[in-house]
mmCIF file of C-alpha atoms in Angstrom:
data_model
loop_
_atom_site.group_PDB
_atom_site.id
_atom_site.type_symbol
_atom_site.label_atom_id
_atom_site.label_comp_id
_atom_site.label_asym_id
_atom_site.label_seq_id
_atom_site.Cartn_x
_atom_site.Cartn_y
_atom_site.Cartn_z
ATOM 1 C CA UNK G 149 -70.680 77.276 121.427
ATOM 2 C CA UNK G 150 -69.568 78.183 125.017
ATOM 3 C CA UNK G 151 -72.390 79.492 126.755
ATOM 4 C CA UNK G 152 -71.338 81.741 130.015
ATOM 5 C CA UNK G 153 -71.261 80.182 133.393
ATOM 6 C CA UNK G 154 -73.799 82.956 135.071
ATOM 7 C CA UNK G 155 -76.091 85.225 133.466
ATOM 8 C CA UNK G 156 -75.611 88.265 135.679
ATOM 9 C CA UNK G 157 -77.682 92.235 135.408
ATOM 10 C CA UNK G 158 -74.320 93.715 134.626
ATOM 11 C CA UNK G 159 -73.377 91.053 132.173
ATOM 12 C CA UNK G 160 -76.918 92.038 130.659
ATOM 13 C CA UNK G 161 -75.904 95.765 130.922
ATOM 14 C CA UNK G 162 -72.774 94.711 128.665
ATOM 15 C CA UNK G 163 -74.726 92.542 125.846
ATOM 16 C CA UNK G 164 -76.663 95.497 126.019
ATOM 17 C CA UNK G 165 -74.258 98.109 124.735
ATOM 18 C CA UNK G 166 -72.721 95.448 122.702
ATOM 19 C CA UNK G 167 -75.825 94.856 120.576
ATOM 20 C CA UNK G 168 -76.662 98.733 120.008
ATOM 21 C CA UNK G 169 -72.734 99.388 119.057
ATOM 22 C CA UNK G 170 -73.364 96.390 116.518
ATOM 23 C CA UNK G 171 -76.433 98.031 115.216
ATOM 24 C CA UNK G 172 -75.351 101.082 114.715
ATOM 25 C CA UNK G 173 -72.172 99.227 113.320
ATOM 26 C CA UNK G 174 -69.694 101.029 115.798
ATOM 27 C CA UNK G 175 -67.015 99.467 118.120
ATOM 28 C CA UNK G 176 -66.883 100.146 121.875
ATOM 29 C CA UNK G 177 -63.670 100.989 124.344
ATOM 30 C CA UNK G 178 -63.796 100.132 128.003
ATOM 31 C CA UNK G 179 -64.636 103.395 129.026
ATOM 32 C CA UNK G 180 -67.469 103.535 126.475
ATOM 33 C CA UNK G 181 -69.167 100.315 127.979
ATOM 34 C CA UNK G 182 -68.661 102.119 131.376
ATOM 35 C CA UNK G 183 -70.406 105.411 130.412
ATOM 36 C CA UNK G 184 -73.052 103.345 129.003
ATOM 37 C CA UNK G 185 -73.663 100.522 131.256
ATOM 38 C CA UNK G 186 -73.103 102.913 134.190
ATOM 39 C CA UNK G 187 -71.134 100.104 135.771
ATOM 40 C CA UNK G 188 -67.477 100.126 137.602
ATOM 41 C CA UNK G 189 -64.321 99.186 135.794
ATOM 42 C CA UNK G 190 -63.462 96.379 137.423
ATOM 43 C CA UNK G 191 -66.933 94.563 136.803
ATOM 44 C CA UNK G 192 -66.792 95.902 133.340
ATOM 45 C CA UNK G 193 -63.369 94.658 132.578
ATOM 46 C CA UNK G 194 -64.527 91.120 134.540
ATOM 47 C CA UNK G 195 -67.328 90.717 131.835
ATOM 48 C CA UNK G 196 -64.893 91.481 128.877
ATOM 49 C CA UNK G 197 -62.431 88.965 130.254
ATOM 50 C CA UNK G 198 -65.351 85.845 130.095
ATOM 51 C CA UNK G 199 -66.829 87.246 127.085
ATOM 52 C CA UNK G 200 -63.344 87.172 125.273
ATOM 53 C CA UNK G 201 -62.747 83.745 126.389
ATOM 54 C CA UNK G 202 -65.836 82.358 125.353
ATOM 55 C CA UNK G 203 -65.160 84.020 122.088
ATOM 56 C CA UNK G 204 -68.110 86.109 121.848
ATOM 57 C CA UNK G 205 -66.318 89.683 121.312
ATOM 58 C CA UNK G 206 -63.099 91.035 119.503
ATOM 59 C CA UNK G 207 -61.025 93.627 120.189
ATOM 60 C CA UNK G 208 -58.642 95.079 118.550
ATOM 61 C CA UNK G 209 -56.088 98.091 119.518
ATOM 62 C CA UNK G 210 -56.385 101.171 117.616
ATOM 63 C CA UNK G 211 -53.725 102.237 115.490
ATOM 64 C CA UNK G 212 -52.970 105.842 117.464
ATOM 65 C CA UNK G 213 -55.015 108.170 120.011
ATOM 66 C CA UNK G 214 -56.725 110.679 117.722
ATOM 67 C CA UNK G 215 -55.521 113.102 120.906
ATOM 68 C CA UNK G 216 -51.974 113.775 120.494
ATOM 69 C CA UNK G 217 -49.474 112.155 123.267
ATOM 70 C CA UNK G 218 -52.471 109.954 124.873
ATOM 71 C CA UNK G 219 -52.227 105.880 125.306
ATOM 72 C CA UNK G 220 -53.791 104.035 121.912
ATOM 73 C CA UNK G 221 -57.412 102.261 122.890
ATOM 74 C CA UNK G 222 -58.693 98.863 122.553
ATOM 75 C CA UNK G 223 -61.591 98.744 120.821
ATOM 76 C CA UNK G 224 -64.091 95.688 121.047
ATOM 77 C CA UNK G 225 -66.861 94.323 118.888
ATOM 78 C CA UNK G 226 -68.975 90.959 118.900
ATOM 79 C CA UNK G 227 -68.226 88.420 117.199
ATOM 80 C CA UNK G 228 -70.982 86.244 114.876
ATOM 81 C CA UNK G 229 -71.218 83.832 117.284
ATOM 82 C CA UNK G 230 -71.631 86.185 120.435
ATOM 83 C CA UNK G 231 -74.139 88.272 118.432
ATOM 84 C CA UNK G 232 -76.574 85.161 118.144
ATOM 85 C CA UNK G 233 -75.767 84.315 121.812
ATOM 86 C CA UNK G 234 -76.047 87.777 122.706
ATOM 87 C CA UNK G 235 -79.426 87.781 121.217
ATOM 88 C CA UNK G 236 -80.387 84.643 122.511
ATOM 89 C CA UNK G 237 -79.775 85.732 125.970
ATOM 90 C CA UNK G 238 -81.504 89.243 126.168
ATOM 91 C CA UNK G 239 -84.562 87.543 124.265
ATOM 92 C CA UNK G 240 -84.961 85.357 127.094
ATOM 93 C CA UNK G 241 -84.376 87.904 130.319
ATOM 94 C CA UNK G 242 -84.660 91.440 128.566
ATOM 95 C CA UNK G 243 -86.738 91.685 126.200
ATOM 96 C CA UNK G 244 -87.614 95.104 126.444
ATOM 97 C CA UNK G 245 -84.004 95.963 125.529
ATOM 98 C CA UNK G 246 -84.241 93.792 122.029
ATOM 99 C CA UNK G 247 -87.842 95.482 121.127
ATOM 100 C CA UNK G 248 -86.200 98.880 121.623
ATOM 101 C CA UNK G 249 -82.615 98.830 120.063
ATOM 102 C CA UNK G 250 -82.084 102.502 120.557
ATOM 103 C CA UNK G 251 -82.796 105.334 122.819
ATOM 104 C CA UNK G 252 -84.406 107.820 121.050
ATOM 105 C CA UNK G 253 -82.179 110.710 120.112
ATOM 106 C CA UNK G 254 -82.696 113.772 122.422
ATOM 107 C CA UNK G 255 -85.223 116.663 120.093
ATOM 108 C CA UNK G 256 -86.885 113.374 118.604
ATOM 109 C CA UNK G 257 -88.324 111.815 121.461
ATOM 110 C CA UNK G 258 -92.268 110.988 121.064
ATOM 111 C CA UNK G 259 -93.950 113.108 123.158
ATOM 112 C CA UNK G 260 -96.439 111.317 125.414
ATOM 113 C CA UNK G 261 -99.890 111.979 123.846
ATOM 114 C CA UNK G 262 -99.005 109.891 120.969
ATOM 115 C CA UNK G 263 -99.336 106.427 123.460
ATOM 116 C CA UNK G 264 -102.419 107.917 125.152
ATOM 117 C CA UNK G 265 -105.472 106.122 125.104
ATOM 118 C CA UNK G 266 -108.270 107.255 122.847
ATOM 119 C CA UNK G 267 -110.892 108.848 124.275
ATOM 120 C CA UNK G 268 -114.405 106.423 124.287
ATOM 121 C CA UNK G 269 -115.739 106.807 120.697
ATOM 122 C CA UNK G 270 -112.906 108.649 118.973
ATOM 123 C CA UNK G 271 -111.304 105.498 116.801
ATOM 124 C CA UNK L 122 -60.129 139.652 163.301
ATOM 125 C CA UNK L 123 -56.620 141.001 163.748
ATOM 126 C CA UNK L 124 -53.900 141.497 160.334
ATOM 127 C CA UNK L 125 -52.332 138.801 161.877
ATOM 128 C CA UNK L 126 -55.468 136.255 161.794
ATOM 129 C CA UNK L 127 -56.084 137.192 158.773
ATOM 130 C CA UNK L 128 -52.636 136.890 157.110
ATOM 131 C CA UNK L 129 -53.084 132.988 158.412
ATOM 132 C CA UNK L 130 -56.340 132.363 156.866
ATOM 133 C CA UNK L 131 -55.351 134.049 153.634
ATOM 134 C CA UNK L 132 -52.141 131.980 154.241
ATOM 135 C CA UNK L 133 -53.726 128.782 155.051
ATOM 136 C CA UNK L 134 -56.279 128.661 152.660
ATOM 137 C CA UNK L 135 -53.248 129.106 149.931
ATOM 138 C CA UNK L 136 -51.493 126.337 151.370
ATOM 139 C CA UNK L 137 -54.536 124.297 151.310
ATOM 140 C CA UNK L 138 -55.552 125.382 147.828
ATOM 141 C CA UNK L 139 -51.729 124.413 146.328
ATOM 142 C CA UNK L 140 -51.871 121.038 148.603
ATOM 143 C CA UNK L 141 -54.993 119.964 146.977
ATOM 144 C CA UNK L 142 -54.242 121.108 143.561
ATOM 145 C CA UNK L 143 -50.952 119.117 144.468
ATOM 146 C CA UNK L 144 -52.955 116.290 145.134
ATOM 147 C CA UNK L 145 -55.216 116.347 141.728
ATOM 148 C CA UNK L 146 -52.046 116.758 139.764
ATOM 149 C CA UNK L 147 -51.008 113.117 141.080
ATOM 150 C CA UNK L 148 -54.126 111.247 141.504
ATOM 151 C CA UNK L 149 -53.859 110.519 137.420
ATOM 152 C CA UNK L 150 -50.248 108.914 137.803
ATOM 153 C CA UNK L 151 -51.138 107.283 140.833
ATOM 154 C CA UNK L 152 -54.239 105.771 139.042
ATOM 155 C CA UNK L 153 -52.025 104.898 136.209
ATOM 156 C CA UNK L 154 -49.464 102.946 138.293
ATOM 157 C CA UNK L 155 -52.536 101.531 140.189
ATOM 158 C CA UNK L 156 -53.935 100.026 137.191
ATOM 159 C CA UNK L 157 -50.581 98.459 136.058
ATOM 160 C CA UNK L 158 -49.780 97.028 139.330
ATOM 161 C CA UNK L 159 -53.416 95.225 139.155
ATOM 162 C CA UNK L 160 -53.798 94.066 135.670
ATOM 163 C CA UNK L 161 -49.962 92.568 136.655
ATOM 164 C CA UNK L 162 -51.633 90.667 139.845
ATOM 165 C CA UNK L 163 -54.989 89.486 138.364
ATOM 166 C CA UNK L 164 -53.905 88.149 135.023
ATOM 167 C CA UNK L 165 -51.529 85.040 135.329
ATOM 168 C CA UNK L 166 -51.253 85.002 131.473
ATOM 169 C CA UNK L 167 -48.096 87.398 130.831
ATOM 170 C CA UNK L 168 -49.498 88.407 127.536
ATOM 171 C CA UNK L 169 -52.976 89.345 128.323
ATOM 172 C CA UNK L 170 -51.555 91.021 131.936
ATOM 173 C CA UNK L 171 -49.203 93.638 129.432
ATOM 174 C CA UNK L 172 -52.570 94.290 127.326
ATOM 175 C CA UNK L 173 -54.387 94.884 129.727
ATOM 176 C CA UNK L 174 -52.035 97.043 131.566
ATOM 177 C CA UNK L 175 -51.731 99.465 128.549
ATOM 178 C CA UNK L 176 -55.440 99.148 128.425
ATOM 179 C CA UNK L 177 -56.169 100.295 131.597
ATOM 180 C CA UNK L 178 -53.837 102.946 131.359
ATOM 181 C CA UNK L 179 -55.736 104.384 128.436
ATOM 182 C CA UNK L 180 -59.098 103.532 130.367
ATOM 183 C CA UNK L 181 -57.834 106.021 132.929
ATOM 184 C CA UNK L 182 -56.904 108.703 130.364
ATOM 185 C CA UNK L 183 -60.062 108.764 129.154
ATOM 186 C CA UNK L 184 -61.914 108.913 132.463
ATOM 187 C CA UNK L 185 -62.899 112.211 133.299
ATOM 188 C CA UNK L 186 -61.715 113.927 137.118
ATOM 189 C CA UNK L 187 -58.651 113.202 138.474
ATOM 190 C CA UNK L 188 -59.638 111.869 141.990
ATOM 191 C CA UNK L 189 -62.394 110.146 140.065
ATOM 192 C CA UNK L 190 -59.605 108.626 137.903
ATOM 193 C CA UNK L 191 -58.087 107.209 141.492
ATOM 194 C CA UNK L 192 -61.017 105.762 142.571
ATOM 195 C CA UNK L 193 -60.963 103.790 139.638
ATOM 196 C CA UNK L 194 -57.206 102.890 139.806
ATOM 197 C CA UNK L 195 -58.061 101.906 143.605
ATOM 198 C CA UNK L 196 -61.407 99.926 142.291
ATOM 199 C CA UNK L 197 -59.054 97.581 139.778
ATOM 200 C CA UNK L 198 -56.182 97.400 142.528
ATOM 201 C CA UNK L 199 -58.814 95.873 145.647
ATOM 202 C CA UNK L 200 -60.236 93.713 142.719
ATOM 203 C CA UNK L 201 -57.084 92.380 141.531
ATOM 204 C CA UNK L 202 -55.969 91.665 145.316
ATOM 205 C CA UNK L 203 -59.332 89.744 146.149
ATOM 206 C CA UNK L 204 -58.536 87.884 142.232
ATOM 207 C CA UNK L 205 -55.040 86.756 143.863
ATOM 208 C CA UNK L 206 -56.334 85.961 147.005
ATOM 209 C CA UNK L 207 -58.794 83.723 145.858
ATOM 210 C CA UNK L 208 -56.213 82.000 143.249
ATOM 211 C CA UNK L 209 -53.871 81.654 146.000
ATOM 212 C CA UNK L 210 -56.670 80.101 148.340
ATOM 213 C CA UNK L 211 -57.836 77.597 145.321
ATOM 214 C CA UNK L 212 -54.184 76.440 144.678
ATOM 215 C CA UNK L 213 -53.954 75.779 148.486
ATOM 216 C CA UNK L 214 -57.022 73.524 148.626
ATOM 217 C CA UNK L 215 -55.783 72.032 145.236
ATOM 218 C CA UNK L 216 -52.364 71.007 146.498
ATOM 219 C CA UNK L 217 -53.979 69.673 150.072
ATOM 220 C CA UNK L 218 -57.171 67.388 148.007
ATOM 221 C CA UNK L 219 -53.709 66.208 145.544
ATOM 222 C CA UNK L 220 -52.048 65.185 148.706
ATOM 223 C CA UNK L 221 -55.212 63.413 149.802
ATOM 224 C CA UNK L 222 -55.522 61.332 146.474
ATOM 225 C CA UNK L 223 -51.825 60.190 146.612
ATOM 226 C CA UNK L 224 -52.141 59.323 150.127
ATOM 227 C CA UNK L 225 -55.042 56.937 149.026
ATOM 228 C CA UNK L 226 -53.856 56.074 145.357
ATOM 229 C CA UNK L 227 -50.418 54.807 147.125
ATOM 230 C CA UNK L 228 -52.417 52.754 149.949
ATOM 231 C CA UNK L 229 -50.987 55.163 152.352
ATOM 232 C CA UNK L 230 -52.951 54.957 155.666
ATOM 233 C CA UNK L 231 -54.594 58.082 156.200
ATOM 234 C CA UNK L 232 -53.741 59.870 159.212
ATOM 235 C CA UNK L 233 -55.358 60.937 162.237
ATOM 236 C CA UNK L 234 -54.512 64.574 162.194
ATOM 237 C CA UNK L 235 -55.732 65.538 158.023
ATOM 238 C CA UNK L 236 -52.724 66.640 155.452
ATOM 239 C CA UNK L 237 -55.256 69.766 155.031
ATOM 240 C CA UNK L 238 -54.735 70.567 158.439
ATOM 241 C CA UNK L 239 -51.088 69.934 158.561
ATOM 242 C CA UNK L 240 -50.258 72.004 155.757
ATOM 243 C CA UNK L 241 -52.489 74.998 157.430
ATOM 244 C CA UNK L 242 -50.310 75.080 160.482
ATOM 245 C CA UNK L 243 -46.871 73.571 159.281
ATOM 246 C CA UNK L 244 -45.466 77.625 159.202
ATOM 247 C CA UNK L 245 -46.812 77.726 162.592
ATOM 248 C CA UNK L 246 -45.287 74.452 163.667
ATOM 249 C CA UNK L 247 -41.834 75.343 161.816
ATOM 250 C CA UNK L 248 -42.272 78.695 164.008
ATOM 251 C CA UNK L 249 -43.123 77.001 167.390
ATOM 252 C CA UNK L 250 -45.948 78.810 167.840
ATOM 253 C CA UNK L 251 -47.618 75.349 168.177
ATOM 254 C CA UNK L 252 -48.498 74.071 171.671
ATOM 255 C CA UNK L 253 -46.578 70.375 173.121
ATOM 256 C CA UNK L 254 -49.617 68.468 171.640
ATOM 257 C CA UNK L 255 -50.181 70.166 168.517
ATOM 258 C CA UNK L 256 -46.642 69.989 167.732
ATOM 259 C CA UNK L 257 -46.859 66.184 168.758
ATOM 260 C CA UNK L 258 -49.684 65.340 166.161
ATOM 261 C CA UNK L 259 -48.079 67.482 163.014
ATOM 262 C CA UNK L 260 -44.422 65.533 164.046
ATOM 263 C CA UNK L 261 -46.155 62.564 164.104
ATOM 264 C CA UNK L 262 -48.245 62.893 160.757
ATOM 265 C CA UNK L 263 -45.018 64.382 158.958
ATOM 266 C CA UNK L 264 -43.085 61.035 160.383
ATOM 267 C CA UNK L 265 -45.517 58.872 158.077
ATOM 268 C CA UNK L 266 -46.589 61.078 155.413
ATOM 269 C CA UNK L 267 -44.274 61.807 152.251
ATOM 270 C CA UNK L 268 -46.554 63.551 149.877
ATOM 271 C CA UNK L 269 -46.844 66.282 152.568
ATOM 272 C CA UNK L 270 -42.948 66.344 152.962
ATOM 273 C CA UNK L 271 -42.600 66.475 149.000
ATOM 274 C CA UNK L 272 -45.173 68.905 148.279
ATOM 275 C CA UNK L 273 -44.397 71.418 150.342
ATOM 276 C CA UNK L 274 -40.771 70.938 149.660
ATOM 277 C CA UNK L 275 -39.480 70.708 153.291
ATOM 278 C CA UNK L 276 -36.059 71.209 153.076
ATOM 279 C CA UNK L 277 -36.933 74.215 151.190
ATOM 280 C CA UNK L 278 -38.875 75.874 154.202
ATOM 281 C CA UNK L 279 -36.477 74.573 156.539
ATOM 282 C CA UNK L 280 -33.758 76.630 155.126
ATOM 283 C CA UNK L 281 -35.601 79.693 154.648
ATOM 284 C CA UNK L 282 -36.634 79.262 158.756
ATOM 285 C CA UNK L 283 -32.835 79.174 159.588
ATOM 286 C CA UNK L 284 -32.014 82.041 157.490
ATOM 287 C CA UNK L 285 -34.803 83.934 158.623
ATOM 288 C CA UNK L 286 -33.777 83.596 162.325
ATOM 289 C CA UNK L 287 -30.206 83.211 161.787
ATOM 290 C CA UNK L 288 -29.232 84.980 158.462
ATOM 291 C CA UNK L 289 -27.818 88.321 160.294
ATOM 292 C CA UNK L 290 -25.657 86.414 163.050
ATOM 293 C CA UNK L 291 -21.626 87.198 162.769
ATOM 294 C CA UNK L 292 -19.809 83.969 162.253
ATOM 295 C CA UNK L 293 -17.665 83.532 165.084
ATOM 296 C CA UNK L 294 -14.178 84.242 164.767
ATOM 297 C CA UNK L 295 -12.932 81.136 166.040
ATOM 298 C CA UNK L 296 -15.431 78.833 163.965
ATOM 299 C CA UNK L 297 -14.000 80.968 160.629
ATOM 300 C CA UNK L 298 -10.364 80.543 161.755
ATOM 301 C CA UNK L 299 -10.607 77.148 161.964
ATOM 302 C CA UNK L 300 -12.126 76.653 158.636
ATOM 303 C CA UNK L 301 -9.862 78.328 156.802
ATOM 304 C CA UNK L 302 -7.371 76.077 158.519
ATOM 305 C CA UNK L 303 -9.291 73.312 157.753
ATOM 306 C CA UNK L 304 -9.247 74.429 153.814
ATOM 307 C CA UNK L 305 -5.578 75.037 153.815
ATOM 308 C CA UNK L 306 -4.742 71.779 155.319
ATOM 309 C CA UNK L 307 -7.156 69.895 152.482
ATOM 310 C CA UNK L 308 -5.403 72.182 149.982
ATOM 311 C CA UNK L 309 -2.071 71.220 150.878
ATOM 312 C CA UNK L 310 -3.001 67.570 151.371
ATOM 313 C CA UNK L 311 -4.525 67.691 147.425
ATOM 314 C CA UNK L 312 -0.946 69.110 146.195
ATOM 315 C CA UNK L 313 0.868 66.104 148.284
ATOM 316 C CA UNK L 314 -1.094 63.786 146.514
ATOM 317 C CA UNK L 315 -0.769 65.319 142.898
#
């Protein structure tokens, strides 16, 4: 298994919205991982391009725009092996993203109280 | 403020307004070309450079604001110039480290003056923008060394030289008239002989 050459904070970003797309069993387009890595195209599309060579995602083209008279997408999705190495990586330098695999939808968030510390004598 | 100051303003700020609106309207088309013209430079694989362009082109569609949508298209264009840049640069040190190993594979003495360094200044040399010693030391190391002559194909650059300096002039009427002359009589010598 091809491993990538460096381990960069935007490359994280990417595993990142690759992993919660897989969870939630949805596929992501380029300006998807933008929105939700908050990173520019070019440095997006750079990531794509290594992890497509090493094999670890899969894209595919969808078969028309759902807008009418708009260019068809690629869609992209990891593959078995990039989901292990996906997970492999993040386990090792963010953890925090693997122990939370989804934001909390907005209306449902926990409100802060629940994590506070119990007052001496209360548990 | 006079009618007349204020028919300008009014006036101006219209213009402005329809300029910039102008503007908008093709920042999405530029973008669009932008991203073509990139995925075309930074991909050397044909096949993934036409995916991606269509890609990109959708990228851009979906990317909200039109100037923001040139931004982008400008973003992939610089990248895909520094991509081709840096191939060109690695291809470059390639080709000079491949003359190196011939020159020692083929027990070719190695040269004073470096084939690295002749191949970084032959255009310059070929241009005679090189000083009398300069010039000296790249004639001398392109005297002994044929990987340098072969690789960068030479004759090649020669002839693009004399075209570029020469590739306008007139022939001169005399030269031509004499030529065709010359043809005639080799024409006419070829229907003796038959």
């Amino acid at each position: 298994m091809a491993s990538p050459i460096r381990v960069t904070a935007p490359l994280l970003d990417v595993l990142v919205a690759f992993i919660r797309a897989c969870e939630s069993d949805t596929e992501l387009h380029g300006w998807a991982i933008m929105r939700a890595t908050k990173r520019s195209g070019p440095t997006v599309y750079g990531i794509l391009d290594r992890l497509e060579d090493m094999g670890w995602i899969t894209g595919r083209w969808e078969d028309q725009n759902p807008e009418p008279n708009k260019p068809r997408r690629r869609f992209y999705r990891l593959t078995p092996t990039g989901a292990v190495g996906a997970k492999q990586i993040l386990r090792q330098r963010r953890p925090q993203a693997l122990a939370c695999p989804s934001p909390p939808a907005p209306g449902h968030a926990v409100p802060g109280w629940v994590h506070a510390p119990l007052p001496d004598g209360a548990a | 403020m006079s009618t007349g100051e204020i028919l300008i303003t009014i006036g101006g700020s219209v213009g402005i307004g329809l300029l910039v609106d102008q503007c908008c309207g093709m920042a999405p088309w530029c973008a669009r070309k932008l991203v073509r013209w990139s995925a075309c430079h930074r991909y050397t694989d044909p096949a993934r450079a036409d995916a991606r362009a269509e890609e990109l082109v959708a990228l851009i569609n979906d990317r909200p604001g039109n100037l923001l949508k040139l931004f982008t298209g400008v973003a992939f264009a610089g990248c895909a110039v520094l991509t081709a840049g840096r191939r060109s640069l690695t291809r470059h040190r390639e080709s000079a480290h491949r003359i190196e190993e011939t020159a020692v594979a083929t027990a070719l003495p190695l040269h004073e003056t470096p084939c690295t360094e002749v191949l970084d200044r032959i255009y310059a040399y070929l241009e005679g923008e090189l000083d009398a010693l300069d010039c000296d030391r790249i004639r001398q190391h392109l005297d002994q060394c044929g990987p340098c002559l072969h690789e960068y194909d030479l004759d090649e650059v020669v002839k693009q030289v004399v075209h570029k300096h020469s590739g306008h002039d007139l022939v001169p009427r005399e030269l031509r008239a004499k030529v065709l002359i010359r043809i005639r009589q080799v024409q006419a010598e070829l229907r003796h002989a038959d």
